[in-house]
Amino acid sequence: MKWSIDHQIVLSRAPEGPLTAYIEPLARSLLEQGYAKGPVQRHALLAACFSRWLGQQGISLSSLSSDHPPRYLQHRARRVLIHLGDAAALRHLLEFLRSEGVIPAEKISPRPLTPAERCAQAYAQYLREARALAKATIVNYVSLIRGFLMDRFGDGIVRLSRLSACDVVRYVQRQAPHLHLKRAKLLTTSLRSFLRYARYCGEVSLDLAAAVPVVANWSMSSIPRAIGAKQVRQLLDSIDRSTAIGRRDYAIVILLARLGLRSGEVAGLELDDIDWKAGQVSVRGKCGRRTALPLPPDVGKAIADYLRRGRPHSTSRRVFLRGKAPIRGFLGQCAIGSIIRHRLLRTGIQAPTTGAHQFRHALATQMLRHGASLTEIGEVLRHHNPQTTTIYAKVDIKALRTLALPWPGGVR
């Protein structure tokens, strides 16, 4: 006798075993997350077969663990072909049961941390709680410091009091030649930060931060790589807004181009951040700082069009959601960069880069050419340090040309 779930998912017979009551909620949960009927049908079928096997083996819900799915798949492989996603489907089933409180979360004993890892962990806590640095900054700093501590102390006890200026200099001299310039600069910056932390903790009495060598990195050595206004219009015109994904991507691109947002700020934008009556959007920038920016009519129209006719149904409060299951907000800024890269490659636009940050540079360049001051540009881009904005002075070629001295012997 056939068994169905809301007349959508049909199994050849009713489920048996300890998981019977949870197969229907699992299927509904997957449908709500945007999974197509085909994959949901496969998940439900596999869960029913797994439940029947559990019953035959006398395994109760209270003793169910992550060891059982591999054992079941070995048993199943003797009779039928195992599909590529079967193991993942059973893992998903266990995660669902844990989230519903049906089975307890498994206690996995963490690997004991080495002394160097414990020291790096304490440093991370300091950066998070005392310095309130961004998560990405903390991850970058801590990974580099962990390498430094492992190089100096290995798996032994970390005694920061034994660090010397020679240790610091030698480490930078060995590592810097093998790193990209920006990465080498990040290494020295993180070392100075860590050594100041060590002195703050009383572990180091000398100012070892001053011993960190300087990596040659001339300020403003290059011109900001900005996508041209014509290329931005070409990219926007190329997006098919008759589709849900097209409406989403169009809203993302126009947000980047018109407001100069960072990719992480776009990914983290939430529904409550938009004040439609006031025509403003609240942006969460670096270090958690919030700034209210005016919402231009064309940007607001693009976002509203996506929310009304493109955004999937979801409990997530994020403005922009994934187009494929599971339907949720983007996990980070890389997703926005990936959207821009694919759009540029698909359109064949020869932009300076394939990243999202070039739109930010483009906005600053356009403002400068329309007479905006560097102070005004810094306010729009929300630069914490005014020095950051001065690089855009190099873009104003006409103004710089008036400062150039005549070439000796040149045409008069």
PDB file of N, CA, C and O in Angstrom, residues 13 16-18 49-59 72 75 79:
ATOM      1  N   ARG A  13       5.445   1.891   0.244  1.00  0.00           N
ATOM      2  CA  ARG A  13       4.757   1.320   1.404  1.00  0.00           C
ATOM      3  C   ARG A  13       5.027   2.179   2.631  1.00  0.00           C
ATOM      4  O   ARG A  13       5.965   2.991   2.657  1.00  0.00           O
ATOM      5  N   GLU A  16       8.378   1.764   8.538  1.00  0.00           N
ATOM      6  CA  GLU A  16       8.384   0.951   9.753  1.00  0.00           C
ATOM      7  C   GLU A  16       9.628   1.318  10.552  1.00  0.00           C
ATOM      8  O   GLU A  16      10.568   1.907  10.027  1.00  0.00           O
ATOM      9  N   GLY A  17       9.626   0.936  11.806  1.00  0.00           N
ATOM     10  CA  GLY A  17      10.815   1.145  12.620  1.00  0.00           C
ATOM     11  C   GLY A  17      10.748   2.398  13.463  1.00  0.00           C
ATOM     12  O   GLY A  17       9.758   3.140  13.460  1.00  0.00           O
ATOM     13  N   PRO A  18      11.821   2.689  14.201  1.00  0.00           N
ATOM     14  CA  PRO A  18      11.816   3.783  15.193  1.00  0.00           C
ATOM     15  C   PRO A  18      11.741   5.190  14.603  1.00  0.00           C
ATOM     16  O   PRO A  18      11.425   6.135  15.328  1.00  0.00           O
ATOM     17  N   CYS A  49      13.956   3.329   4.625  1.00  0.00           N
ATOM     18  CA  CYS A  49      14.752   2.094   4.561  1.00  0.00           C
ATOM     19  C   CYS A  49      15.680   1.973   5.773  1.00  0.00           C
ATOM     20  O   CYS A  49      15.859   0.885   6.336  1.00  0.00           O
ATOM     21  N   PHE A  50      16.271   3.084   6.151  1.00  0.00           N
ATOM     22  CA  PHE A  50      17.161   3.101   7.316  1.00  0.00           C
ATOM     23  C   PHE A  50      16.380   2.767   8.580  1.00  0.00           C
ATOM     24  O   PHE A  50      16.846   2.002   9.445  1.00  0.00           O
ATOM     25  N   SER A  51      15.161   3.313   8.700  1.00  0.00           N
ATOM     26  CA  SER A  51      14.317   3.051   9.862  1.00  0.00           C
ATOM     27  C   SER A  51      13.957   1.569   9.943  1.00  0.00           C
ATOM     28  O   SER A  51      13.980   0.968  11.033  1.00  0.00           O
ATOM     29  N   ARG A  52      13.632   0.985   8.786  1.00  0.00           N
ATOM     30  CA  ARG A  52      13.282  -0.445   8.770  1.00  0.00           C
ATOM     31  C   ARG A  52      14.474  -1.289   9.228  1.00  0.00           C
ATOM     32  O   ARG A  52      14.324  -2.247  10.003  1.00  0.00           O
ATOM     33  N   TRP A  53      15.667  -0.926   8.761  1.00  0.00           N
ATOM     34  CA  TRP A  53      16.893  -1.669   9.149  1.00  0.00           C
ATOM     35  C   TRP A  53      17.158  -1.523  10.644  1.00  0.00           C
ATOM     36  O   TRP A  53      17.531  -2.489  11.313  1.00  0.00           O
ATOM     37  N   LEU A  54      16.956  -0.309  11.177  1.00  0.00           N
ATOM     38  CA  LEU A  54      17.149  -0.100  12.619  1.00  0.00           C
ATOM     39  C   LEU A  54      16.222  -1.008  13.417  1.00  0.00           C
ATOM     40  O   LEU A  54      16.625  -1.599  14.434  1.00  0.00           O
ATOM     41  N   GLY A  55      14.963  -1.091  12.939  1.00  0.00           N
ATOM     42  CA  GLY A  55      14.021  -1.955  13.626  1.00  0.00           C
ATOM     43  C   GLY A  55      14.431  -3.417  13.574  1.00  0.00           C
ATOM     44  O   GLY A  55      14.316  -4.149  14.579  1.00  0.00           O
ATOM     45  N   GLN A  56      14.918  -3.843  12.424  1.00  0.00           N
ATOM     46  CA  GLN A  56      15.349  -5.239  12.276  1.00  0.00           C
ATOM     47  C   GLN A  56      16.557  -5.549  13.156  1.00  0.00           C
ATOM     48  O   GLN A  56      16.711  -6.675  13.637  1.00  0.00           O
ATOM     49  N   GLN A  57      17.414  -4.553  13.348  1.00  0.00           N
ATOM     50  CA  GLN A  57      18.616  -4.748  14.165  1.00  0.00           C
ATOM     51  C   GLN A  57      18.353  -4.540  15.648  1.00  0.00           C
ATOM     52  O   GLN A  57      19.253  -4.730  16.479  1.00  0.00           O
ATOM     53  N   GLY A  58      17.137  -4.102  15.985  1.00  0.00           N
ATOM     54  CA  GLY A  58      16.808  -3.856  17.383  1.00  0.00           C
ATOM     55  C   GLY A  58      17.486  -2.631  17.954  1.00  0.00           C
ATOM     56  O   GLY A  58      17.768  -2.567  19.160  1.00  0.00           O
ATOM     57  N   ILE A  59      17.753  -1.647  17.106  1.00  0.00           N
ATOM     58  CA  ILE A  59      18.432  -0.411  17.545  1.00  0.00           C
ATOM     59  C   ILE A  59      17.373   0.655  17.840  1.00  0.00           C
ATOM     60  O   ILE A  59      16.585   1.020  16.959  1.00  0.00           O
ATOM     61  N   TYR A  72      24.676   0.771   7.932  1.00  0.00           N
ATOM     62  CA  TYR A  72      23.493   0.498   7.109  1.00  0.00           C
ATOM     63  C   TYR A  72      23.840   0.552   5.628  1.00  0.00           C
ATOM     64  O   TYR A  72      23.374  -0.297   4.840  1.00  0.00           O
ATOM     65  N   HIS A  75      25.344  -2.594   4.465  1.00  0.00           N
ATOM     66  CA  HIS A  75      24.283  -3.601   4.315  1.00  0.00           C
ATOM     67  C   HIS A  75      23.490  -3.348   3.033  1.00  0.00           C
ATOM     68  O   HIS A  75      23.182  -4.289   2.283  1.00  0.00           O
ATOM     69  N   ARG A  79      22.618  -5.169  -1.819  1.00  0.00           N
ATOM     70  CA  ARG A  79      21.384  -5.434  -2.550  1.00  0.00           C
ATOM     71  C   ARG A  79      21.092  -4.419  -3.653  1.00  0.00           C
ATOM     72  O   ARG A  79      20.581  -4.763  -4.703  1.00  0.00           O
TER      73      ARG A  79
END
